Coordinates of C-alpha atoms in Angstrom, one line a residue:
M1250 CA 0.0 -0.1 -0.2
S1251 CA 1.1 3.4 -0.8
L1252 CA 1.7 6.2 1.8
H1253 CA -1.0 8.1 0.7
G1254 CA -3.6 5.1 1.3
I1255 CA -2.0 4.5 4.7
G1256 CA -2.6 8.5 5.4
L1257 CA -6.2 7.7 4.2
V1258 CA -6.7 5.0 6.7
L1259 CA -5.3 6.5 9.7
L1260 CA -7.4 10.0 8.9
A1261 CA -10.3 7.8 8.7
V1262 CA -10.2 6.1 11.9
L1263 CA -9.0 9.4 14.0
T1264 CA -12.2 11.0 12.7
G1265 CA -14.3 8.0 14.0
T1266 CA -13.0 8.3 17.3
L1267 CA -13.2 11.8 17.3
S1268 CA -17.2 11.4 16.7
V1269 CA -17.6 8.7 19.3
L1270 CA -16.0 11.0 21.7
L1271 CA -18.1 13.9 20.6
A1272 CA -21.5 11.9 21.0
V1273 CA -20.7 10.8 24.5
G1274 CA -20.1 14.2 25.4
L1275 CA -23.2 15.6 23.9
I1276 CA -25.1 12.5 25.5
R1277 CA -23.9 13.5 28.9
W1278 CA -24.1 17.1 28.8
W1279 CA -28.0 16.5 27.5
D1280 CA -28.7 14.3 30.4
R1281 CA -27.0 16.6 32.8
G1282 CA -29.4 19.6 31.5
P1283 CA -32.3 21.3 33.5
G1284 CA -35.0 19.1 34.1
R1285 CA -32.9 16.3 32.8
R1286 CA -30.6 15.6 35.6
G1287 CA -30.3 11.7 37.2
P1288 CA -30.9 10.9 40.7
R1289 CA -28.7 12.8 43.0
L1290 CA -27.4 12.0 46.6
P1291 CA -29.8 13.5 49.6
Q1292 CA -28.7 16.3 50.7
G1293 CA -26.1 15.8 53.5
V1294 CA -25.2 12.3 52.5
D1295 CA -21.9 12.6 50.6
G1296 CA -21.4 9.1 49.4
S1297 CA -20.4 7.6 53.1
L1298 CA -22.4 7.5 56.1
K1299 CA -20.8 9.5 59.0
P1300 CA -20.7 8.1 62.4
M1301 CA -22.7 9.3 65.4
V1302 CA -20.8 10.6 67.8
L1303 CA -21.5 12.2 71.4
L1304 CA -19.6 13.7 74.0
F1305 CA -20.7 13.7 77.8
R1306 CA -18.8 15.4 80.6
N1307 CA -20.5 13.9 83.9
Q1308 CA -23.5 12.7 81.7
V1309 CA -24.3 16.2 80.7
L1310 CA -24.0 16.5 76.5
V1311 CA -21.0 18.6 75.9
D1312 CA -21.2 18.5 72.3
A1313 CA -22.5 15.5 69.2
T1314 CA -22.7 15.3 65.6
P1315 CA -25.8 16.9 64.0
S1316 CA -26.9 12.8 63.3
A1317 CA -26.5 11.9 66.6
R1318 CA -28.7 15.4 68.0
A1319 CA -31.3 14.8 65.4
L1320 CA -31.6 10.7 67.2
L1321 CA -31.7 12.2 70.6
D1322 CA -34.5 14.8 69.4
R1323 CA -37.0 12.3 68.6
I1324 CA -36.2 10.8 72.0
S1325 CA -39.0 12.7 73.8
A1326 CA -40.1 10.7 76.9
P1327 CA -37.3 11.1 79.7
E1328 CA -35.8 14.4 80.9
G1329 CA -32.0 14.9 79.9
E1330 CA -30.0 13.9 76.9
W1331 CA -28.1 10.9 79.1
A1332 CA -31.5 9.1 79.6
R1333 CA -32.8 9.5 76.0
L1334 CA -29.9 7.9 74.8
L1335 CA -29.9 5.0 77.7
Q1336 CA -33.5 4.4 76.3
W1337 CA -32.4 4.2 73.1
I1338 CA -29.0 2.0 73.6
G1339 CA -30.8 -0.6 76.4
P1340 CA -33.1 -2.4 73.7
R1341 CA -30.2 -2.2 70.9
F1342 CA -27.3 -3.3 72.9
P1343 CA -28.2 -5.2 76.0
D1344 CA -24.9 -5.1 77.7
A1345 CA -23.8 -1.7 77.0
I1346 CA -25.1 -0.3 80.1
E1347 CA -23.5 -2.5 82.4
G1348 CA -20.4 -2.0 80.5
M1349 CA -20.5 1.8 80.4
S1350 CA -20.9 1.4 84.1
R1351 CA -17.1 0.1 84.7
I1352 CA -15.7 2.3 82.0
D1353 CA -13.8 4.5 85.0
R1354 CA -11.7 1.2 85.2
T1355 CA -11.8 -0.2 81.8
G1356 CA -11.5 3.1 79.8
R1357 CA -13.1 1.8 76.9
F1358 CA -16.3 -0.3 75.7
E1359 CA -17.2 -2.1 72.8
C1360 CA -20.2 -4.3 71.6
L1361 CA -22.2 -5.1 68.7
G1362 CA -26.0 -4.6 69.1
Q1363 CA -28.5 -7.5 68.1
S1364 CA -29.9 -7.7 65.0
G1365 CA -33.4 -7.8 64.5
T1366 CA -36.2 -7.7 61.7
G1367 CA -35.5 -5.0 59.2
S1368 CA -32.4 -3.5 61.5
A1369 CA -28.9 -3.6 60.8
A1370 CA -26.4 -4.6 63.4
L1371 CA -24.8 -1.7 64.9
R1372 CA -21.7 -1.0 66.8
L1373 CA -21.2 0.8 69.9
L1374 CA -17.7 2.2 71.1
A1375 CA -17.2 4.1 74.3
E1376 CA -14.1 5.6 75.3
Q1377 CA -12.8 7.5 78.5
V1378 CA -11.2 10.7 77.0
D1379 CA -10.6 12.3 80.1
S1380 CA -11.6 12.0 83.9
G1381 CA -15.8 12.2 83.9
L1382 CA -15.3 13.0 79.8
L1383 CA -17.2 10.1 77.8
R1384 CA -17.3 9.8 74.0
I1385 CA -19.7 7.3 72.5
T1386 CA -19.4 6.6 68.9
L1387 CA -22.4 4.6 67.0
T1388 CA -21.4 3.2 63.9
D1389 CA -23.0 0.7 61.2
P1390 CA -20.3 -1.6 60.4
Q1391 CA -22.2 -3.0 57.3
A1392 CA -22.7 0.4 55.7
E1393 CA -19.2 1.8 56.4
H1394 CA -17.9 3.8 53.5
A1395 CA -21.0 3.2 51.6
G1396 CA -23.4 5.7 50.3
I1397 CA -27.1 5.1 50.7
V1398 CA -29.6 6.6 48.7
V1399 CA -33.2 6.6 49.9
D1400 CA -36.4 7.1 47.6
S1401 CA -37.9 10.0 49.7
M1402 CA -41.5 9.2 49.0
S1403 CA -40.6 5.6 50.0
Q1404 CA -39.0 7.0 52.9
Q1405 CA -41.9 9.2 54.0
A1406 CA -44.3 6.3 54.0
M1407 CA -42.6 4.2 56.0
E1408 CA -41.9 6.9 58.2
E1409 CA -45.9 7.7 58.6
E1410 CA -46.3 4.1 58.8
L1411 CA -43.9 3.8 61.8
D1412 CA -45.4 6.7 63.5
L1413 CA -48.9 5.3 63.2
L1414 CA -47.7 1.8 65.0
R1415 CA -45.8 3.9 67.5
R1416 CA -48.8 6.2 68.3
S1417 CA -51.4 2.8 68.4
L1418 CA -48.8 0.9 70.7
D1419 CA -48.7 3.8 73.1
Q1420 CA -52.0 4.4 73.2
T1421 CA -53.5 1.0 73.8
P1422 CA -54.2 -0.1 77.3
M1423 CA -52.7 -3.2 77.3
L1424 CA -49.2 -3.6 78.1
V1425 CA -46.7 -4.7 75.4
W1426 CA -42.9 -5.7 75.8
R1427 CA -40.3 -7.7 74.4
Q1428 CA -37.9 -10.1 76.5
D1429 CA -34.6 -11.6 75.1
A1430 CA -33.3 -15.3 76.2
E1431 CA -32.2 -14.1 79.4
D1432 CA -35.9 -12.6 80.0
R1433 CA -34.5 -8.9 80.0
V1434 CA -37.0 -6.4 78.9
T1435 CA -35.9 -5.1 75.8
W1436 CA -38.6 -2.8 74.4
A1437 CA -42.0 -1.8 75.8
N1438 CA -44.7 0.5 75.2
A1439 CA -46.1 3.7 77.0
A1440 CA -48.5 1.9 79.1
Y1441 CA -45.9 -0.5 80.6
L1442 CA -43.5 2.3 81.2
R1443 CA -45.9 4.2 83.2
K1444 CA -46.6 1.3 85.1
A1445 CA -43.2 0.9 85.4
E1446 CA -42.7 4.7 86.6
A1447 CA -45.7 3.9 89.1
Q1448 CA -43.9 0.6 90.8
A1449 CA -40.5 2.5 91.0
D1450 CA -39.6 4.6 93.5
E1451 CA -36.9 6.3 91.6
P1452 CA -36.6 7.3 88.0
I1453 CA -36.5 3.5 85.8
G1454 CA -33.7 2.8 83.6
W1455 CA -32.5 0.1 81.1
P1456 CA -33.1 -2.6 81.1
L1457 CA -36.4 -2.2 82.6
P1458 CA -38.0 -4.1 85.2
R1459 CA -40.4 -7.0 84.7
L1460 CA -43.6 -6.3 85.7
L1461 CA -45.5 -9.6 85.6
D1462 CA -44.6 -13.3 85.6
S1463 CA -45.7 -14.0 82.1
P1464 CA -45.6 -17.5 80.2
R1465 CA -42.8 -18.2 77.5
P1466 CA -43.8 -19.7 74.6
V1467 CA -43.1 -23.5 74.3
P1468 CA -41.1 -24.2 70.4
G1469 CA -43.8 -25.3 68.2
A1470 CA -46.7 -24.8 70.5
G1471 CA -47.9 -21.2 69.4
T1472 CA -48.8 -18.5 71.5
R1473 CA -49.4 -19.2 75.5
T1474 CA -51.7 -17.7 77.5
R1475 CA -51.7 -17.0 81.8
R1476 CA -53.3 -14.5 84.2
A1477 CA -51.0 -12.5 86.6
S1478 CA -51.3 -10.1 89.0
L1479 CA -49.4 -6.7 89.5
N1480 CA -50.0 -5.2 92.8
Q1481 CA -49.4 -1.4 92.7
N1482 CA -49.9 0.5 95.7
G1483 CA -52.0 -1.9 98.2
A1484 CA -54.2 -2.1 95.0
V1485 CA -54.1 -5.4 92.5
F1486 CA -54.4 -5.3 88.9
W1487 CA -55.1 -8.8 87.3
Y1488 CA -53.9 -9.4 83.2
D1489 CA -54.3 -11.8 80.7
C1490 CA -50.6 -12.5 79.5
H1491 CA -50.2 -13.7 75.8
S1492 CA -47.0 -14.8 74.9
H1493 CA -45.5 -14.8 71.0
Q1494 CA -41.9 -16.0 69.6
I1495 CA -40.2 -13.9 67.4
G1496 CA -36.8 -15.3 66.9
D1497 CA -34.7 -15.4 70.1
Q1498 CA -37.1 -12.5 71.2
V1499 CA -40.7 -12.9 72.8
M1500 CA -43.4 -10.5 72.5
M1501 CA -45.7 -10.4 75.3
F1502 CA -49.2 -8.6 75.3
A1503 CA -51.0 -8.3 78.7
L1504 CA -54.7 -7.3 78.7
P1505 CA -56.3 -5.8 81.7
A1506 CA -58.5 -8.4 83.3
D1507 CA -60.1 -7.0 86.4
A1508 CA -63.3 -7.2 85.1
A1509 CA -63.2 -10.7 84.2
V1510 CA -61.7 -11.4 87.5
R1511 CA -64.4 -9.5 89.7
A1512 CA -67.2 -11.3 87.5
E1513 CA -65.2 -14.7 88.5
R1514 CA -64.9 -13.7 92.1
S1515 CA -68.4 -12.9 92.1
L1516 CA -69.8 -16.0 90.6
R1517 CA -67.5 -18.4 92.7
E1518 CA -68.8 -16.5 96.1
F1519 CA -72.4 -16.7 94.6
V1520 CA -71.8 -20.4 94.0
Q1521 CA -70.2 -20.8 97.4
T1522 CA -73.6 -19.3 99.0
L1523 CA -75.9 -21.3 96.8
T1524 CA -73.9 -24.6 98.1
K1525 CA -74.1 -23.5 101.7
T1526 CA -77.7 -22.9 100.9
F1527 CA -78.3 -26.2 99.7
A1528 CA -76.5 -27.9 102.1
D1529 CA -78.5 -26.8 104.7
L1530 CA -81.8 -27.4 102.9
P1531 CA -84.1 -30.1 104.3
I1532 CA -85.4 -30.9 100.4
G1533 CA -83.3 -33.1 98.5
L1534 CA -82.2 -31.3 95.3
A1535 CA -80.2 -33.2 92.0
I1536 CA -79.8 -30.8 88.8
F1537 CA -79.5 -32.9 85.5
D1538 CA -77.9 -31.4 82.3
R1539 CA -79.1 -31.3 78.7
Q1540 CA -77.9 -34.4 78.6
R1541 CA -79.6 -35.6 81.6
H1542 CA -76.3 -36.4 83.6
L1543 CA -76.3 -35.5 87.3
Q1544 CA -74.2 -32.2 87.8
L1545 CA -75.6 -31.1 91.4
F1546 CA -76.9 -32.3 94.5
N1547 CA -76.6 -31.6 98.0
P1548 CA -76.6 -33.8 101.2
A1549 CA -80.5 -33.9 101.9
L1550 CA -80.9 -35.9 98.7
I1551 CA -78.5 -38.5 100.3
D1552 CA -80.4 -38.7 103.8
L1553 CA -83.7 -38.8 101.9
T1554 CA -82.9 -41.3 99.4
N1555 CA -80.3 -43.6 100.9
L1556 CA -78.2 -43.3 97.5
P1557 CA -74.6 -43.9 97.5
T1558 CA -72.4 -40.8 98.0
G1559 CA -70.0 -42.7 95.1
F1560 CA -72.8 -43.5 93.1
L1561 CA -73.6 -39.5 92.8
T1562 CA -70.3 -38.5 92.5
A1563 CA -69.9 -40.4 89.5
R1564 CA -72.8 -38.5 87.9
P1565 CA -75.3 -40.8 86.7
T1566 CA -78.0 -40.1 84.3
L1567 CA -81.6 -39.5 85.6
F1568 CA -82.6 -42.8 84.5
D1569 CA -79.7 -44.4 85.9
L1570 CA -80.3 -42.6 89.3
L1571 CA -84.2 -43.6 89.4
D1572 CA -83.6 -47.2 88.7
K1573 CA -81.0 -47.1 91.7
L1574 CA -84.1 -45.4 93.6
R1575 CA -86.3 -48.6 92.3
E1576 CA -83.7 -50.7 94.0
L1577 CA -83.7 -48.9 97.1
R1578 CA -87.3 -49.2 97.0
M1579 CA -87.7 -45.4 97.4
V1580 CA -90.1 -44.9 94.5
P1581 CA -93.9 -46.4 94.5
E1582 CA -94.2 -49.8 93.8
P1583 CA -94.7 -49.9 90.1
K1584 CA -97.0 -52.8 88.5
D1585 CA -94.2 -54.0 86.1
F1586 CA -91.1 -52.7 84.8
R1587 CA -92.9 -51.3 81.3
S1588 CA -95.4 -49.1 83.2
W1589 CA -92.5 -47.7 85.7
R1590 CA -90.2 -46.7 82.8
Q1591 CA -93.2 -45.1 81.0
Q1592 CA -94.0 -43.4 84.0
M1593 CA -90.7 -42.2 84.5
S1594 CA -90.3 -40.9 80.9
N1595 CA -93.4 -39.0 81.8
L1596 CA -91.8 -37.5 84.6
E1597 CA -88.7 -36.3 82.9
S1598 CA -90.7 -35.1 79.9
S1599 CA -93.6 -33.1 82.0
A1600 CA -90.1 -31.5 84.4
A1601 CA -88.2 -30.3 81.2
T1602 CA -91.1 -28.6 79.4
G1603 CA -92.7 -27.0 82.5
H1604 CA -93.8 -27.2 86.5
H1605 CA -94.6 -31.0 87.7
V1606 CA -95.5 -32.5 91.1
E1607 CA -95.9 -35.8 91.8
E1608 CA -96.7 -37.7 95.4
W1609 CA -94.8 -40.7 96.1
S1610 CA -96.4 -43.0 98.5
L1611 CA -92.9 -45.6 99.4
P1612 CA -93.7 -49.0 100.1
G1613 CA -92.1 -48.1 103.9
G1614 CA -94.7 -45.7 104.9
Q1615 CA -93.2 -42.4 104.1
T1616 CA -94.5 -39.9 101.4
Y1617 CA -92.3 -37.7 99.1
R1618 CA -93.2 -34.8 97.0
V1619 CA -91.2 -34.9 93.8
T1620 CA -91.0 -31.5 92.0
G1621 CA -89.3 -31.6 88.5
R1622 CA -88.3 -27.8 87.2
P1623 CA -86.9 -26.8 83.8
H1624 CA -83.7 -25.0 83.6
P1625 CA -81.9 -22.9 81.1
D1626 CA -80.0 -24.8 78.3
G1627 CA -82.3 -27.8 78.7
A1628 CA -81.3 -28.5 82.2
V1629 CA -84.1 -30.0 84.6
A1630 CA -83.9 -29.8 88.3
F1631 CA -85.5 -32.5 90.5
L1632 CA -86.4 -31.5 94.5
F1633 CA -87.4 -34.5 96.8
E1634 CA -89.6 -33.3 99.8
D1635 CA -90.4 -35.6 102.6
I1636 CA -94.2 -34.6 103.5
T1637 CA -95.0 -37.8 105.7
S1638 CA -95.6 -35.8 108.7
E1639 CA -97.5 -33.2 107.0
M1640 CA -99.8 -36.3 105.1
T1641 CA -100.5 -37.5 108.5
L1642 CA -101.3 -34.0 110.0
T1643 CA -103.6 -33.8 106.9
R1644 CA -105.0 -37.0 107.3
K1645 CA -105.3 -36.3 111.0
F1646 CA -107.2 -33.1 110.4
R1647 CA -109.5 -34.8 107.9
A1648 CA -110.7 -37.4 110.5
E1649 CA -111.5 -34.7 113.1
L1650 CA -113.4 -32.8 110.4
T1651 CA -115.4 -35.9 109.5
L1652 CA -115.8 -36.5 113.4
G1653 CA -117.0 -33.5 114.1
H1654 CA -119.3 -33.6 111.0
S1655 CA -120.6 -36.7 112.1
I1656 CA -121.2 -35.6 115.8
L1657 CA -123.2 -32.6 114.2
D1658 CA -124.9 -34.8 112.0
N1659 CA -126.5 -36.4 115.0
L1660 CA -127.8 -34.2 116.9
G1661 CA -131.1 -33.7 117.9
E1662 CA -131.1 -29.9 117.1
A1663 CA -130.5 -28.5 113.3
V1664 CA -127.1 -26.2 113.4
A1665 CA -125.8 -23.7 111.2
V1666 CA -123.0 -21.3 111.8
F1667 CA -123.0 -17.8 109.6
A1668 CA -120.0 -15.8 108.6
P1669 CA -120.0 -12.1 109.1
G1670 CA -120.7 -12.0 105.2
G1671 CA -123.8 -14.1 106.0
Q1672 CA -122.3 -17.3 104.1
V1673 CA -123.2 -20.4 105.8
V1674 CA -119.8 -22.0 106.7
M1675 CA -121.1 -25.1 108.5
S1676 CA -124.3 -27.1 108.7
N1677 CA -125.4 -30.2 109.7
R1678 CA -127.8 -32.9 108.2
A1679 CA -131.0 -31.5 110.3
Y1680 CA -130.5 -28.4 109.1
R1681 CA -130.1 -29.1 105.6
D1682 CA -133.3 -31.2 105.9
L1683 CA -135.7 -28.4 107.8
W1684 CA -134.4 -25.5 105.5
P1685 CA -133.1 -26.7 102.2
G1686 CA -131.5 -24.4 99.9
A1687 CA -130.6 -22.0 103.0
D1688 CA -127.0 -21.5 101.9
S1689 CA -126.6 -18.0 103.0
L1690 CA -128.4 -15.6 105.3
G1691 CA -130.2 -13.9 103.0
D1692 CA -131.8 -17.2 101.1
A1693 CA -132.4 -18.4 105.1
M1694 CA -134.9 -15.4 105.8
A1695 CA -136.6 -15.8 102.7
C1696 CA -136.9 -19.5 103.2
W1697 CA -138.1 -18.6 107.0
N1698 CA -140.5 -16.5 105.8
A1699 CA -141.9 -18.8 102.8
H1700 CA -142.5 -21.8 105.3
A1701 CA -143.1 -20.3 108.2
D1702 CA -145.8 -17.6 109.1
A1703 CA -144.5 -14.4 110.1
G1704 CA -144.7 -13.3 113.8
P1705 CA -142.4 -11.8 116.5
G1706 CA -140.3 -14.9 116.4
V1707 CA -138.8 -14.9 112.9
E1708 CA -138.4 -11.0 113.4
A1709 CA -136.4 -11.4 116.2
L1710 CA -134.2 -14.0 114.7
A1711 CA -133.4 -11.9 112.0
A1712 CA -132.8 -8.6 113.9
R1713 CA -130.5 -10.6 115.9
L1714 CA -128.7 -12.2 113.1
I1715 CA -128.7 -8.9 111.0
Q1716 CA -127.7 -6.7 113.9
P1717 CA -125.9 -8.7 117.0
G1718 CA -125.8 -6.3 119.9
E1719 CA -127.1 -5.4 123.5
G1720 CA -130.8 -5.8 124.0
L1721 CA -131.6 -8.3 121.7
R1722 CA -133.0 -11.8 122.5
D1723 CA -130.8 -14.9 121.8
S1724 CA -133.5 -17.0 121.8
G1725 CA -137.1 -17.5 121.1
L1726 CA -139.6 -19.6 119.4
M1727 CA -141.4 -19.6 115.5
V1728 CA -143.5 -21.6 113.6
G1729 CA -141.5 -24.4 111.5
P1730 CA -141.7 -25.3 107.7
Q1731 CA -144.8 -27.5 108.7
G1732 CA -146.3 -25.7 111.0
Q1733 CA -144.7 -27.3 114.4
L1734 CA -143.2 -25.4 117.0
L1735 CA -139.5 -24.5 116.6
G1736 CA -137.3 -22.8 119.2
W1737 CA -134.3 -21.2 118.4
A1738 CA -130.9 -19.9 119.8
V1739 CA -128.1 -17.9 118.5
A1740 CA -124.4 -17.7 120.0
K1741 CA -121.8 -15.8 119.3
L1742 CA -118.5 -17.2 117.7
P1743 CA -115.1 -15.9 117.1
A1744 CA -114.1 -13.9 114.1
G1745 CA -117.6 -12.5 114.2
R1746 CA -119.2 -15.8 113.2
Q1747 CA -122.8 -16.6 114.6
M1748 CA -124.2 -20.1 115.5
V1749 CA -128.1 -20.7 114.9
R1750 CA -129.9 -23.7 116.5
F1751 CA -133.5 -24.8 115.9
R1752 CA -135.2 -27.4 118.2
L1753 CA -138.5 -28.8 118.7
P1754 CA -140.4 -27.4 121.9
D1755 CA -140.2 -30.2 123.7
A1756 CA -136.4 -29.7 123.9
A1757 CA -136.8 -25.8 124.6
S1758 CA -135.0 -24.6 127.8
P1759 CA -137.3 -23.5 130.8
S1760 CA -136.3 -19.9 130.3
Q1761 CA -138.4 -20.1 126.6
A1762 CA -141.5 -21.1 128.3
G1763 CA -141.7 -17.4 128.4
D1764 CA -142.2 -17.3 124.8
Q1765 CA -145.7 -19.3 124.4
P1766 CA -147.6 -15.6 124.2
L1767 CA -145.2 -14.8 121.3
L1768 CA -146.1 -18.1 119.8
A1769 CA -149.6 -17.8 119.9
N1770 CA -149.1 -14.5 118.3
A1771 CA -146.9 -16.2 115.7
A1772 CA -149.6 -18.6 115.0
G1773 CA -152.1 -16.2 115.0

């Protein structure tokens, strides 16, 4: 190739290189033009993370880097920069507070923080520069000498969500805290901090005191629950504690349970009162659930039925209990087993649907009243009451009444007893035969006037019964329904009642002999 050809080739290569360089320069200039610039580092970020450095003299802040001051400004709960720093350090560096307390002897302390979900492992370096002068440096080993660019919109969204979560946890009435593997409290919400401050006599520090003996979750068993108490100034507060394992940390949630504890205590005292009351009742009590298994009974049931205590504590069914009573001859003697089962089935169904009462006349001469009543949720209660003495007294009273009526019926006089309202409360057969239909004072007076001739004797009897008092006669004579001569006498009884007796004149007393003129007048 000639020299002229070689020169043309070199000229072409040089021209192409210059064209590429010019194009790249134009592209870069265009990208960096107004409105077309690429992503820039946030303000204050120069491509490397600066460590946070704080300088304290006798626990008073002397100087700090801007990032360290910003960190302290975000922690607003405790008073003083030292207390706020310890609050931030405590959950992240469990050994730092104890290590810095020995800084006067060691002169230097360094540790790595515990890594948590979504957070990097931090490094803390505490150095004693001079007597009473302490320098604390916080760095991120994983991000040293590396710039971090954060999308402003994403960061704002995360900060808003974090603020919402913090406010929610601080405003919740339940206590929330986190414990590490050594049961040290590494984080707590505002409610927990308030309780801890109320418990302590002096300002609290990290690690925070444990307030409740909460359960630790068993690996693979999920959440565990336990009730614990907190004694504060003489008052006892109850909490339902729930624990949940998160990595090597345990999250604790304590829900206030004072209302539930009060309700349970009230229910327990009420049940104890009922139990004592049932134990003193002379009536046997047996309560069966909806499956008809015995759930509750009192000692009187054992005394009345002679059922074994072991049999009752085994919670037999209703029909098992009735069969046992049949074996002990503590039920009415049935004609056959089929009728017995039908009778007991009717007893159970009647008691379950409404109030049911039966009287059992036992072979031993005793009489029991069995009452069945429905209870909530399909349960049923049976009450066994010994009414033998009551039935004996009733029979005796009825026998005495029958005897009294027999004596009255065998008297030769017609006797009737009038109540203050005029009703006939008692009469014998002779009165009913003499004056039929005279069941009240008005009917009796109408009957006397209809069957007997009106005369002074009838008028005196009517006046005596209508207006009892002094000055009226208590006896007299009148004409009977068949024209016979009758003597009458009125006697006062308790409760304002009056007894009237009618008798034939041959049985009249001598005091009534003076009534013959009245009889003559009555007979006309």
